[in-house]
mmCIF file of C-alpha atoms in Angstrom:
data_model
loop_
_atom_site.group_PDB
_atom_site.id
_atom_site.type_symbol
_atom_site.label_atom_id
_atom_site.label_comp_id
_atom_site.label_asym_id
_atom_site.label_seq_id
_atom_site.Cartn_x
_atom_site.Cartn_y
_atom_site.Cartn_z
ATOM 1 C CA UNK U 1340 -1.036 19.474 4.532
ATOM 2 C CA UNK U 1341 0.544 15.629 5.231
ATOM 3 C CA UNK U 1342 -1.341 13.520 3.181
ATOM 4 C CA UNK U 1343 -1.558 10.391 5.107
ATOM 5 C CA UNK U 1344 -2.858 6.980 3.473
ATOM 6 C CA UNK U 1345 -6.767 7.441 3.540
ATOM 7 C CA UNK U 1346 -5.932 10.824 1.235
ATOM 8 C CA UNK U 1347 -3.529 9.204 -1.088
ATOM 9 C CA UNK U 1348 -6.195 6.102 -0.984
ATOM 10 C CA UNK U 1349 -9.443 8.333 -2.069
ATOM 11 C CA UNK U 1350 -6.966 9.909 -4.635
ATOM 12 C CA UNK U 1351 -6.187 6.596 -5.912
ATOM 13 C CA UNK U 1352 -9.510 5.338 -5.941
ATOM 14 C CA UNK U 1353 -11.335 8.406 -7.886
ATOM 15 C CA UNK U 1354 -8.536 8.348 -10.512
ATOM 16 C CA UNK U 1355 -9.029 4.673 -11.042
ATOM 17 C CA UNK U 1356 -13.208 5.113 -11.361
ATOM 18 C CA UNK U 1357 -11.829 8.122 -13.863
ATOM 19 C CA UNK U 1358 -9.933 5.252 -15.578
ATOM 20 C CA UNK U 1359 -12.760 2.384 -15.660
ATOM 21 C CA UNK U 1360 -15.401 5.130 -16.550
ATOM 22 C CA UNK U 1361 -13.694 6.185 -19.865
ATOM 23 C CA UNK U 1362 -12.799 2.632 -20.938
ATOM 24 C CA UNK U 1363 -16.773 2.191 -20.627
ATOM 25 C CA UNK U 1364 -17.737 5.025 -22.499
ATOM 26 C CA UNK U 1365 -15.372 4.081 -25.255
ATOM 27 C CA UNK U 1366 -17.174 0.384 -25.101
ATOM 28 C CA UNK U 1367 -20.582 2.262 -25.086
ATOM 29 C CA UNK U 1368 -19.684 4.667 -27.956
ATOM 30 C CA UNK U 1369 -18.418 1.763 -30.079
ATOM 31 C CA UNK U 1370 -21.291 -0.538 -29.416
ATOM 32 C CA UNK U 1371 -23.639 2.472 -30.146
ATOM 33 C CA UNK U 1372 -22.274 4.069 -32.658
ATOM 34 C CA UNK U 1373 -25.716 4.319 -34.845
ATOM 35 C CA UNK U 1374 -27.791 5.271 -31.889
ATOM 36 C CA UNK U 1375 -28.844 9.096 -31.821
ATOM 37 C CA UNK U 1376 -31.042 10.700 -29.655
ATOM 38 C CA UNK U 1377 -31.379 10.947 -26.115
ATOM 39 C CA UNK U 1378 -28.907 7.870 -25.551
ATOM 40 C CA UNK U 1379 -26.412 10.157 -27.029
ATOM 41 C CA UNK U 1380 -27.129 12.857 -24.811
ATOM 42 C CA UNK U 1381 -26.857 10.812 -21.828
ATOM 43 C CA UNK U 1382 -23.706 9.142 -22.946
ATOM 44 C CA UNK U 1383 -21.998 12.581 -24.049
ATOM 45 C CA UNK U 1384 -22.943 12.963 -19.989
ATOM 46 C CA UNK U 1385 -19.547 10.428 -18.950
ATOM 47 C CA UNK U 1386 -16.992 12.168 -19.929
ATOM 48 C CA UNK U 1387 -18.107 15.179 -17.112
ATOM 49 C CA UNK U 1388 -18.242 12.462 -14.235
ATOM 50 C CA UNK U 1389 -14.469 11.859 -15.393
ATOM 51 C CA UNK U 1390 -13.922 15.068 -15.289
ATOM 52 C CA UNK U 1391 -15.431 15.470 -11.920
ATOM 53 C CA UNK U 1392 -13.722 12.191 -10.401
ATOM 54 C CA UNK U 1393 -10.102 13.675 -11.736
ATOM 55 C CA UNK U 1394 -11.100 17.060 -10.033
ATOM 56 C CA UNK U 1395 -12.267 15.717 -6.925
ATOM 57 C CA UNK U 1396 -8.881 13.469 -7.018
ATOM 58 C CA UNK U 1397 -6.828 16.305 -7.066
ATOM 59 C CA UNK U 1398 -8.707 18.447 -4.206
ATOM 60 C CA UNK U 1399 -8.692 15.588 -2.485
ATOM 61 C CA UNK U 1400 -5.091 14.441 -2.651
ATOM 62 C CA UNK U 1401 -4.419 18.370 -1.716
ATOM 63 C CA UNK U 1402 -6.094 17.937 1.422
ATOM 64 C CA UNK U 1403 -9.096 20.495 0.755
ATOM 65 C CA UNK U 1404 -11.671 19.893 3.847
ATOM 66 C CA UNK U 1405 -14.349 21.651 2.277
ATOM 67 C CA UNK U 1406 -14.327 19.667 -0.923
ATOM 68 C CA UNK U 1407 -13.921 16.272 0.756
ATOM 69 C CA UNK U 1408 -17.205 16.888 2.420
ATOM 70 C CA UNK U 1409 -19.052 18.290 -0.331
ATOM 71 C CA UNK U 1410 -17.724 14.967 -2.159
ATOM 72 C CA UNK U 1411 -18.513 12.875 0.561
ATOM 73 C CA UNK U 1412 -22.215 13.848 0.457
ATOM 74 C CA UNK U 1413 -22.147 13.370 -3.089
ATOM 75 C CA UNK U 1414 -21.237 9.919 -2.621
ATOM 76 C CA UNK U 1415 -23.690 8.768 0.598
ATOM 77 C CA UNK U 1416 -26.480 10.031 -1.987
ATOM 78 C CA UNK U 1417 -25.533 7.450 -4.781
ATOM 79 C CA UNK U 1418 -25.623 4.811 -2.373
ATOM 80 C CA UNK U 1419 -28.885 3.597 -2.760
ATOM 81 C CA UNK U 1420 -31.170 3.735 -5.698
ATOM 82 C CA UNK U 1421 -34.490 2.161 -6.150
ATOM 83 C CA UNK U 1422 -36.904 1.599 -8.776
ATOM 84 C CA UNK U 1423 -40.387 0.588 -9.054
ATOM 85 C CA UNK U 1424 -43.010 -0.221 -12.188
ATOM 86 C CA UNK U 1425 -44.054 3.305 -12.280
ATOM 87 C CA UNK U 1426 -40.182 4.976 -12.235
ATOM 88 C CA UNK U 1427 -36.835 4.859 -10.809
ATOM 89 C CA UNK U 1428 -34.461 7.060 -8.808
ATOM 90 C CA UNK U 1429 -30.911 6.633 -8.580
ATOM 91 C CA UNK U 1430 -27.655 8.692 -8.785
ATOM 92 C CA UNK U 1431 -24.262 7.576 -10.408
ATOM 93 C CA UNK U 1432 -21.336 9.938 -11.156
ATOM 94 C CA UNK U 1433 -19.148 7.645 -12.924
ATOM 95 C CA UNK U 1434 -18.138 4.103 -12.024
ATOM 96 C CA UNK U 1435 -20.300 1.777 -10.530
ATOM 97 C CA UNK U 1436 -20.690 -1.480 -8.714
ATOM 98 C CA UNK U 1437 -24.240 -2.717 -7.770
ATOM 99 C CA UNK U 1438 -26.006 -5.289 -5.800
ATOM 100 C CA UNK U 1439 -29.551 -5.494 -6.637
ATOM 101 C CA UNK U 1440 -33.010 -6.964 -4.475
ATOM 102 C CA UNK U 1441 -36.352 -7.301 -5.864
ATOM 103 C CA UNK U 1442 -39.550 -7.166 -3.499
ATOM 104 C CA UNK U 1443 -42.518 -7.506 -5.402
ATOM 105 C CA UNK U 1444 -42.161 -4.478 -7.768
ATOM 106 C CA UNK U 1445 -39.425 -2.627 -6.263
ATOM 107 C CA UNK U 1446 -36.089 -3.153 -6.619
ATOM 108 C CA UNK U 1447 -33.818 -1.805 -4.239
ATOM 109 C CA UNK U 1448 -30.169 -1.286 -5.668
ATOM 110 C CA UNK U 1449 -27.014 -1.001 -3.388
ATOM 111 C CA UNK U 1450 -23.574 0.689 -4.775
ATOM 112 C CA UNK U 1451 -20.654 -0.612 -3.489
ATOM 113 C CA UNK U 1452 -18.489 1.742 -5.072
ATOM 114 C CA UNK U 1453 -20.582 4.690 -3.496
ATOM 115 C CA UNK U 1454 -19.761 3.059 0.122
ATOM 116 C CA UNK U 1455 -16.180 2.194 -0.283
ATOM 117 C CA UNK U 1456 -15.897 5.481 -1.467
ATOM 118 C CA UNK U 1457 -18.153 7.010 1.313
ATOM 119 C CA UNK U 1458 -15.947 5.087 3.988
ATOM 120 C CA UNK U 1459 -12.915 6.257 2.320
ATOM 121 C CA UNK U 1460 -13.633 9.967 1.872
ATOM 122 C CA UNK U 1461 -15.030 9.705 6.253
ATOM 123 C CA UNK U 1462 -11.518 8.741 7.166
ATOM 124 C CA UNK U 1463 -9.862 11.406 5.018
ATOM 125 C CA UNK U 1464 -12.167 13.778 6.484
ATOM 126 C CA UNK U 1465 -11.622 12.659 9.795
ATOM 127 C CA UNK U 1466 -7.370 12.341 9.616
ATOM 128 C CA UNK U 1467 -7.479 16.020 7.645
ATOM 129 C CA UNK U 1468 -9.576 17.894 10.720
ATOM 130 C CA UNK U 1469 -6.846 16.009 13.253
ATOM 131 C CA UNK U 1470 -3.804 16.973 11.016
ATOM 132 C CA UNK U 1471 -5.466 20.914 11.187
ATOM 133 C CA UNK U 1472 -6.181 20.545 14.396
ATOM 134 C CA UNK U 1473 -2.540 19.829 15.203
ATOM 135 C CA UNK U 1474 -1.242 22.574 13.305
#
């Protein structure tokens, strides 16, 4: 398949949240080194969002239809997290960039990351069904 430049671009950009996710979990395992317990756990989680956004990089760049959208829905769903004084909901495979608004007790949290990538991986989709459709 022709990888055009939203492909190459969604390749680029998982590979580089790969890259900014492990220099953060060497910060994290550095700065919390005598921690144990469930921090651990959830820190020992990292290194299989890396693993993910280097997998899904390599689909991607490969021009595999059925894994951009499966991707792409995993992205639109960490868009938008939100958390209030009784708990908090929000998804995050790997790197992240928020924005955050408080109303009262909520706090409503936007990822920017999630939406470039979201934006990205819709063109991709979009130029890989018109390249199959030409074929």
């Amino acid at each position: 398949m022709d990888r055009n430049k939203y492909i190459k671009a969604a390749a680029i950009a998982l590979i580089v949240a790969a890259i900014l996710s492990l220099v953060v979990t060497i910060g994290l395992f550095e700065h919390f080194s005598e921690t144990s317990g469930i921090n651990l756990v959830f820190m020992l989680l990292i290194p299989v969002a890396i693993a993910f956004n280097l997998f899904a990089a390599y689909k991607i760049y490969t021009g595999n239809l059925k894994f951009i959208k499966y991707v792409l829905w995993l992205y639109i769903a960490q868009i938008v997290g939100f958390e209030t004084s009784e708990w908090a909901f929000s998804l995050l495979l790997g790197f992240s960039l928020h924005i955050s608004w408080s109303i009262d007790t909520v706090s409503i949290t936007i990822n920017l990351f999630a939406l470039l990538m979201s934006v990205l991986l819709l063109k991709s989709m979009r130029s890989a069904i018109k390249a199959q459709c030409s074929l």
